[in-house]
Coordinates of C-alpha atoms in Angstrom, one line a residue:
X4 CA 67.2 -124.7 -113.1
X5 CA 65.4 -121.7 -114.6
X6 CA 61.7 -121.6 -114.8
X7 CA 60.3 -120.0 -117.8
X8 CA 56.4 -119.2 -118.5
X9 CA 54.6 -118.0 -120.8
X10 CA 52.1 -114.8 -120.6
X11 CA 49.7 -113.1 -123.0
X12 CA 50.5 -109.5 -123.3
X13 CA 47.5 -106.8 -122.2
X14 CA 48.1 -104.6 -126.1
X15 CA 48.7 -100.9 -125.3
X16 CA 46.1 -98.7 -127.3
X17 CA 48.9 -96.0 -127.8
X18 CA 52.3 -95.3 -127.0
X19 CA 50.8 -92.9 -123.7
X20 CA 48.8 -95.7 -122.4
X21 CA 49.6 -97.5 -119.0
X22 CA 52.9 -97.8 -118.4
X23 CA 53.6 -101.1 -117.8
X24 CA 51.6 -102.4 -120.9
X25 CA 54.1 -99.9 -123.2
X26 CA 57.3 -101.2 -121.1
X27 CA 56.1 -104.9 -122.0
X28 CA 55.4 -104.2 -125.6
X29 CA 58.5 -102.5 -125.9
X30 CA 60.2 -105.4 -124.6
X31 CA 58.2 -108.0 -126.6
X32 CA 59.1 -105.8 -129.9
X33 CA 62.8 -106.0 -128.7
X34 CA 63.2 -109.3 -128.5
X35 CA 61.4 -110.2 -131.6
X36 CA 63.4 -108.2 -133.7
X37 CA 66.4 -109.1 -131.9
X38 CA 65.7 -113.0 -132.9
X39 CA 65.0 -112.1 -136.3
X40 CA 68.4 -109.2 -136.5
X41 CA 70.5 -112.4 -135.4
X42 CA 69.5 -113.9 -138.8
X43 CA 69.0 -112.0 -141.4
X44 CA 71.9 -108.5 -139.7
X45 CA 69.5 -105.9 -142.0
X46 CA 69.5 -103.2 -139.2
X47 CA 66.5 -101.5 -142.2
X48 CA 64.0 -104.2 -141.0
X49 CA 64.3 -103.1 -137.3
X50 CA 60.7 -101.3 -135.9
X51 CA 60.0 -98.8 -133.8
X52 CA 57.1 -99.3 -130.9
X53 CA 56.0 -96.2 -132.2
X54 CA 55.5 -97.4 -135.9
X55 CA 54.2 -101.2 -135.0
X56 CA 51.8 -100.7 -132.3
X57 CA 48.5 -99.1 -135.1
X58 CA 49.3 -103.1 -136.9
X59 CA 48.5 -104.9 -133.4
X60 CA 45.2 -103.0 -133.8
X61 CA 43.7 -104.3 -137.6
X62 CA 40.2 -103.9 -137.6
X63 CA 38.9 -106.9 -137.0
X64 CA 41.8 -109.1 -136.5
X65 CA 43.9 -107.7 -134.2
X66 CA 47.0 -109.3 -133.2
X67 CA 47.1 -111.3 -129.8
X68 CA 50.6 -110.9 -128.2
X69 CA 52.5 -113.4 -126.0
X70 CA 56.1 -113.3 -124.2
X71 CA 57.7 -116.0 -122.1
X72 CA 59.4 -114.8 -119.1
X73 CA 62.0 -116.5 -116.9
X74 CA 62.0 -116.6 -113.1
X75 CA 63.1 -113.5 -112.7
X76 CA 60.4 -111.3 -114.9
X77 CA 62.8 -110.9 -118.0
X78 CA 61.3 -111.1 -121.6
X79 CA 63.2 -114.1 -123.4
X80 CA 60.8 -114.7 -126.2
X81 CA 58.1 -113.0 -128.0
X82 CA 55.1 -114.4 -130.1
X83 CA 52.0 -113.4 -131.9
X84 CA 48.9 -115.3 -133.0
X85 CA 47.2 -113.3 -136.0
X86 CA 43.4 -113.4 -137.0
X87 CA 39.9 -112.3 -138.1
X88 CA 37.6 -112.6 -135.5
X89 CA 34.6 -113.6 -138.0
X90 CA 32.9 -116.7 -137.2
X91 CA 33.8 -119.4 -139.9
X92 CA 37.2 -118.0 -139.8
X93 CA 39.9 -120.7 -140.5
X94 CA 43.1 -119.8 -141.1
X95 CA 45.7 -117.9 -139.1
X96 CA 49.3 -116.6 -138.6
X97 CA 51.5 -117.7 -135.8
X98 CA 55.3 -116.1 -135.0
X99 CA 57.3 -116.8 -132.5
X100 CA 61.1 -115.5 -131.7
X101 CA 63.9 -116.4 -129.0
X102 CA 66.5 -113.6 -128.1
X103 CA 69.7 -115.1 -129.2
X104 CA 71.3 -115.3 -125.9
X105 CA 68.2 -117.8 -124.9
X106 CA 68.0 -120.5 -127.6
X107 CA 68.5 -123.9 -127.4
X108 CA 66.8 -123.9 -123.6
X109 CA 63.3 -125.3 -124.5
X110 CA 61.7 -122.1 -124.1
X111 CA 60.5 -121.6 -128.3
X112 CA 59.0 -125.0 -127.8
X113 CA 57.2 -123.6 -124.7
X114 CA 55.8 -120.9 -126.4
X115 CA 54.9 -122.1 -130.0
X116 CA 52.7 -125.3 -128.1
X117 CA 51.3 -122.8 -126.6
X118 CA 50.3 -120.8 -129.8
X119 CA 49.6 -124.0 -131.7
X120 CA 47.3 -125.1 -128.8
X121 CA 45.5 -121.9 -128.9
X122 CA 45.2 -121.8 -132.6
X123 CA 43.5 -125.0 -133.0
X124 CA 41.4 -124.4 -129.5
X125 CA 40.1 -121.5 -131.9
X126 CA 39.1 -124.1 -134.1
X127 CA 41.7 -122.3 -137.0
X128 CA 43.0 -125.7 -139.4
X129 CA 45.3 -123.6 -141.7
X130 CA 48.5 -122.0 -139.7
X131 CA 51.4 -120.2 -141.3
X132 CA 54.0 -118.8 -140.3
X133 CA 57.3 -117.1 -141.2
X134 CA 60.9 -117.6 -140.5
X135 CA 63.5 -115.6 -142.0
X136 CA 67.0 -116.4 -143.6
X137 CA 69.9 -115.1 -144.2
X138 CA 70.0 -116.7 -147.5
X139 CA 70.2 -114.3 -150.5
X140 CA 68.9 -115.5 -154.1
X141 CA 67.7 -118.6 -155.3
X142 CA 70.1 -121.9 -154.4
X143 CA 70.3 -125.2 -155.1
X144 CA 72.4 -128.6 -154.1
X145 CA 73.0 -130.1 -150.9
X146 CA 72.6 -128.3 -147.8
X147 CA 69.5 -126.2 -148.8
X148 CA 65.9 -126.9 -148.7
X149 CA 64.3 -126.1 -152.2
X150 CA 60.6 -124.8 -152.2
X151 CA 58.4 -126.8 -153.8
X152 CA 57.0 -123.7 -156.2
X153 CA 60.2 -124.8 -157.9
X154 CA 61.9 -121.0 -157.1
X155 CA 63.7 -120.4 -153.5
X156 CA 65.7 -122.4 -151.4
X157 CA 66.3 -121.3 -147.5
X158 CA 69.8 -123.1 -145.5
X159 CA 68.8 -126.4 -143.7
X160 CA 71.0 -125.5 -140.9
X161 CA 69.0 -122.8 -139.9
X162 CA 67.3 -122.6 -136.3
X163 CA 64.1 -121.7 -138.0
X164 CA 64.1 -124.4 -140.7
X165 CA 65.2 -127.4 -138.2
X166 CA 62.5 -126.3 -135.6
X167 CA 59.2 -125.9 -138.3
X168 CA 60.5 -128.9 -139.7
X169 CA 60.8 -131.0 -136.3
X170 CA 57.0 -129.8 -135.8
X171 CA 56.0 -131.2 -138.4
X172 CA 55.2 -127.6 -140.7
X173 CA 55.7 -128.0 -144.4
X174 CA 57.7 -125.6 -146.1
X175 CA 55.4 -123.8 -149.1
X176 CA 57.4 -120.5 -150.5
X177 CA 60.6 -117.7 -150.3
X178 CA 60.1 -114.5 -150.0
X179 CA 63.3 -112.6 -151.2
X180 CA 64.0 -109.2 -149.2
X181 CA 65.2 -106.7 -151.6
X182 CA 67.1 -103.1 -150.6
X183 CA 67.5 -100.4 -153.4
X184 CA 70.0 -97.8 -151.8
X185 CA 68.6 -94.0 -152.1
X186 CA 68.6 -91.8 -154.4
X187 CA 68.1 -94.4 -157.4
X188 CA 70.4 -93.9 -160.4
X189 CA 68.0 -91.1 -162.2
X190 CA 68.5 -91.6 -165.9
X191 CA 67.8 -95.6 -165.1
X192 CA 64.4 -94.7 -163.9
X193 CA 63.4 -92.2 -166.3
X194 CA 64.5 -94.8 -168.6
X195 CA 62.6 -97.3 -167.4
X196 CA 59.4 -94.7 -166.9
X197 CA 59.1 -94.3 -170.8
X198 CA 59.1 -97.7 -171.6
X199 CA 56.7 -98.6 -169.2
X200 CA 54.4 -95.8 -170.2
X201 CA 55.1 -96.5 -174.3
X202 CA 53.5 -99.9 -173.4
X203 CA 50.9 -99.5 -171.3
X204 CA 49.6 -96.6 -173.9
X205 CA 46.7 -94.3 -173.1
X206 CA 44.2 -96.5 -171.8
X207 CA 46.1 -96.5 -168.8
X208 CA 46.6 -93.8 -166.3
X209 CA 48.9 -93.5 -162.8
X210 CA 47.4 -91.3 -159.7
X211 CA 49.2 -91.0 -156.3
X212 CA 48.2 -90.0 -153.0
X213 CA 49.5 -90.0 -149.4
X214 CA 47.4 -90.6 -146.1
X215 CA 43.4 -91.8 -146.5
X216 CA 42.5 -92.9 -150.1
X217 CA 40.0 -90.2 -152.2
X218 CA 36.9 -91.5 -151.8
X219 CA 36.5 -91.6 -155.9
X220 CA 39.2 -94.9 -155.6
X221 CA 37.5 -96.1 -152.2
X222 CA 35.7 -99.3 -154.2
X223 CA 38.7 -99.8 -156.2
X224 CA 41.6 -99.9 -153.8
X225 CA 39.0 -102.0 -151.9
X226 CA 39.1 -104.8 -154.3
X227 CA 42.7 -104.5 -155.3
X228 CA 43.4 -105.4 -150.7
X229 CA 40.3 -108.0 -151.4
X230 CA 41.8 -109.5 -154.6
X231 CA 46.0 -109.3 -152.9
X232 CA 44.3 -112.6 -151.1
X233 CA 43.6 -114.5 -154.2
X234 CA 45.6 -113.6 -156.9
X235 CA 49.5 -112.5 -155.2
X236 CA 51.5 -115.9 -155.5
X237 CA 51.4 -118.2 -152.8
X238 CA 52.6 -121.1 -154.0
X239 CA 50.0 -123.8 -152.6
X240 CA 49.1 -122.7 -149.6
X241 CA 45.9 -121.3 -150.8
X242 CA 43.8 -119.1 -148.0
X243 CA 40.4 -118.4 -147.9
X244 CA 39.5 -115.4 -149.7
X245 CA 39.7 -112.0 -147.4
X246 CA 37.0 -109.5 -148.4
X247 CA 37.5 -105.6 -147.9
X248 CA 35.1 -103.4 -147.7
X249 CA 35.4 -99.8 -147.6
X250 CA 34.1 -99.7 -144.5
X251 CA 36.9 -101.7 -143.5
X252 CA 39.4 -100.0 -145.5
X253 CA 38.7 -96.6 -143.8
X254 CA 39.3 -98.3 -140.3
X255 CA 42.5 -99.6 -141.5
X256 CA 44.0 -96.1 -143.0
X257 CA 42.3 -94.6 -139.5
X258 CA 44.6 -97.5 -137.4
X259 CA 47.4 -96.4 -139.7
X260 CA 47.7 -92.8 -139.5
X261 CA 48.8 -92.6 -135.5
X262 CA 52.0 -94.1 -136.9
X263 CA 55.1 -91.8 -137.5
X264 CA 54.5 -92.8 -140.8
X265 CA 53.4 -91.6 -144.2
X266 CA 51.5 -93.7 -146.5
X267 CA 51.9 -92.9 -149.6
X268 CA 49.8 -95.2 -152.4
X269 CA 50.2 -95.3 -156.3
X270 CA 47.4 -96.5 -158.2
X271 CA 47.0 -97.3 -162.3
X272 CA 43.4 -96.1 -163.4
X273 CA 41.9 -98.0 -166.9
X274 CA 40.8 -95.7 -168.2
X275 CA 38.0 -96.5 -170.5
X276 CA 36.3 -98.6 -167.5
X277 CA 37.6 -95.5 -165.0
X278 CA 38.2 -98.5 -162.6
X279 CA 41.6 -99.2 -160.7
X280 CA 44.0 -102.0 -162.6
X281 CA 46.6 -102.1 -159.7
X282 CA 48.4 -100.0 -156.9
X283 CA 51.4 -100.0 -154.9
X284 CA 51.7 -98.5 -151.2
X285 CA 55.1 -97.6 -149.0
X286 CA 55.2 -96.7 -145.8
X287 CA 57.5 -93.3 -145.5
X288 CA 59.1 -92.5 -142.1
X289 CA 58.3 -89.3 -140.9
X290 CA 62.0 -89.5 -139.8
X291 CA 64.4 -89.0 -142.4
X292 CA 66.8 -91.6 -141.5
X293 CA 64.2 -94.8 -141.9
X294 CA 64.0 -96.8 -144.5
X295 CA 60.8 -96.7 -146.9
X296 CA 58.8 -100.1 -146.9
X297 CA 57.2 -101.1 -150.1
X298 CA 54.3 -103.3 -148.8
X299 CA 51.2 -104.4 -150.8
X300 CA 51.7 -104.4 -154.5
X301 CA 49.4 -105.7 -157.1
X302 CA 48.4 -105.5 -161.0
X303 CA 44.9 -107.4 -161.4
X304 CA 45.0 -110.6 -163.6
X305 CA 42.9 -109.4 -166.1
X306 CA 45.0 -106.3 -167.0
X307 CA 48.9 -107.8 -166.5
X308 CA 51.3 -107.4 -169.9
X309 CA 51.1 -104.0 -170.0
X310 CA 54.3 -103.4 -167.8
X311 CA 52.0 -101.6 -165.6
X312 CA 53.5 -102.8 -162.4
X313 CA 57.1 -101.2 -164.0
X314 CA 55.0 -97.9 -164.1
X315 CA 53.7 -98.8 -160.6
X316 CA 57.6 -99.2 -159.2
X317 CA 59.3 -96.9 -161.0
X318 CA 56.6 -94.0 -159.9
X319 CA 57.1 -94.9 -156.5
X320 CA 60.5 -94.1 -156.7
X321 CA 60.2 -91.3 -158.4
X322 CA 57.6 -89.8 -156.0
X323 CA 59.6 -90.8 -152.3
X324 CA 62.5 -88.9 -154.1
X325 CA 60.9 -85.9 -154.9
X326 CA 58.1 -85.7 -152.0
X327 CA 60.1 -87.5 -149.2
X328 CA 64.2 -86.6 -150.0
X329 CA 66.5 -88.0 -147.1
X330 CA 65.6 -91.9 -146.6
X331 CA 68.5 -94.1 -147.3
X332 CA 66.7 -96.8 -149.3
X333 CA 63.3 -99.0 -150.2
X334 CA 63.0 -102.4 -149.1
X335 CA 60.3 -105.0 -150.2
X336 CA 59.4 -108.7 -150.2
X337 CA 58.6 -110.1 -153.0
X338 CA 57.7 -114.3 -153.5
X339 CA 60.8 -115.7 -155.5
X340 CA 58.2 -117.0 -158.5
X341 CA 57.4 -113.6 -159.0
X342 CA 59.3 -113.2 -161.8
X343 CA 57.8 -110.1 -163.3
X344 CA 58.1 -108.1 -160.2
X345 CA 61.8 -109.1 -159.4
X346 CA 62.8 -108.3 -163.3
X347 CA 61.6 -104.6 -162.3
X348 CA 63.4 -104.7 -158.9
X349 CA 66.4 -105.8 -160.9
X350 CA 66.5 -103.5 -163.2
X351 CA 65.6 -100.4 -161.0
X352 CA 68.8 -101.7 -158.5
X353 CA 67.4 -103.4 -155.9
X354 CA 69.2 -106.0 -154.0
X355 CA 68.9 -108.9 -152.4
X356 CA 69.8 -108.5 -148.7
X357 CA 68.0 -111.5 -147.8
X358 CA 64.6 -114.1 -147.6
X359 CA 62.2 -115.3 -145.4
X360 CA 60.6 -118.9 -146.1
X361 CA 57.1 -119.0 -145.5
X362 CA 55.5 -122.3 -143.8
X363 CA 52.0 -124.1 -143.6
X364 CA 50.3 -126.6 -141.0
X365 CA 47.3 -128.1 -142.0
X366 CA 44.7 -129.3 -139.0
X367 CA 42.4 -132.2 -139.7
X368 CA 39.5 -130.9 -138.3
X369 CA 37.7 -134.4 -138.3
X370 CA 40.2 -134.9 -134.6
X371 CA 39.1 -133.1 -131.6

């Protein structure tokens, strides 16, 4: 019978660091997105080593990384336990993945009691996790689990789902993956730029940037990050607020910018307060042949009905095509009650390509 064990990963700080810590890390990035390609078959969501390594290395919370190997050193499963290292902190993010020529054998049982037993050694009582589906658009009826925000459903004969479930995780949200092929129908978009800019009117403004943010929009895109904790949806599974400073926000874009990699953000000024309403960022390959990630994206409460994040999206498109030409398409995640930002997907030509459902464990921290 083969023995199987599992071993915390010594994190590379760069691609040129000792070589056996980059052969493991390439190895644990293999096989997690070789259990997640098995489920979802979008080759776009596939990472290089060379792009994920700088997110392993968040300032302050940088991710711990674990493999199971079986008795003959090869990597069968990869995990990751996610977050801050400030005292008080209670929350945190747990993945784990089997390669798909290993499951069913025990060995993602082996490795997430050994997560969950670090995670609540660490004194964290709020774990989530995600698990990603091959299920495209909302669904309903027998042989789906329906999320209890009401919007989203994920297969209950997925691996995934069967497993969290058997654990005893309750299932909070969906997250719909969304692919809008390259170049965009142009009259569509310049369509849809007018009417976005008609509405929001002159009291709003759109700037865009790549690589560190001008240090005139330093506080702002500091509280946009700070306020994508409290105010993007997330159903019920509520987390403690996470503060960014700028200090923090410099250390971040520094961690960032050893990726291949551009960043490029776009932000909304208001202008009579000459403060920042919302942003956008994507993450542009240096390679032409990647796909662009859309990642955080946010219009504050207090200025939404304004269509501003239309202006936000349809800019973004606008400025990959012109500044970055040859990337085959944009993909982004957006919660499935996020009806506002899935109308503009929608009507730009984005496409669902798939969904991930996003899942909570509560610790009572009254039991040792």
């Amino acid at each position: 019978m083969t023995a199987y064990s599992v071993e915390e990963l010594d994190v590379p700080a760069t691609m040129h660091d000792d070589e056996r810590k980059v052969r493991d890390f390439r190895d644990w990035l293999a096989v997690s997105d070789a259990a997640e390609h098995a489920v979802h078959g979008v080759p776009e969501l596939r990472w290089t080593p060379e792009e994920y390594l700088p997110m392993c290395h968040e300032p302050g919370a940088p991710s711990r990384l674990f493999v199971v190997r079986d008795d003959h050193g090869v990597v069968v499963a990869a995990g990751s336990y996610d977050t801050k290292q400030e005292p008080g902190t209670t929350n945190c993010w747990l993945a784990l993945g089997v390669h798909p020529s290993h499951q069913r054998r025990g060995i993602g049982t082996l490795l997430a009691d050994h997560l969950e037993a670090l995670a609540r050694a660490e004194g964290r009582t709020q774990w989530k996790t995600h698990a990603v589906s091959r299920q495209v658009g909302p669904a309903i009826g027998d042989g789906f689990v329906a999320a209890p925000t009401g919007f989203g459903a994920v297969p209950a004969d997925e691996a995934g789902v069967r497993f969290l479930t058997r654990r005893g995780w309750r299932f909070g949200q969906v997250n719909r993956i969304s692919r809008l092929g390259l170049p965009a129908d142009a009259a569509i978009i310049a369509a849809l730029h007018d009417r976005a800019s008609a509405t929001a009117g002159p009291d709003y403004r759109v700037h865009h940037w790549t690589g560190r943010t001008p240090e005139q929009w330093l506080d702002g895109i500091a509280l946009l990050e700070t306020r994508m904790s409290t105010d993007a949806p997330d159903g019920d599974m509520t987390e403690p607020e996470d503060v960014w400073t700028t200090e923090r926000l410099r250390a971040h874009e520094d961690e960032l910018a050893r990726a291949p990699r551009t960043m490029l953000t776009v932000a909304v000024e208001h202008v009579p307060t000459t403060t920042l309403a919302g942003f956008t960022q994507l993450a542009v390959p240096i390679a032409p042949g990647g796909a662009v990630m859309q990642w955080d994206t946010l219009v504050l409460g207090e200025h939404r009905g304004h269509r501003l994040g239309w202006l936000l999206k349809v800019v973004g498109i606008e400025t990959v095509q012109r500044d970055h030409p040859g990337h085959p398409s944009i993909v982004t995640f957006n919660a499935e009650e996020n009806r506002p930002m899935l109308d503009v997907n929608e009507a730009v030509g984005f496409v669902g390509v798939g969904s991930e459902g996003i899942w909570e464990h509560r610790e009572d921290p009254a039991q040792p």
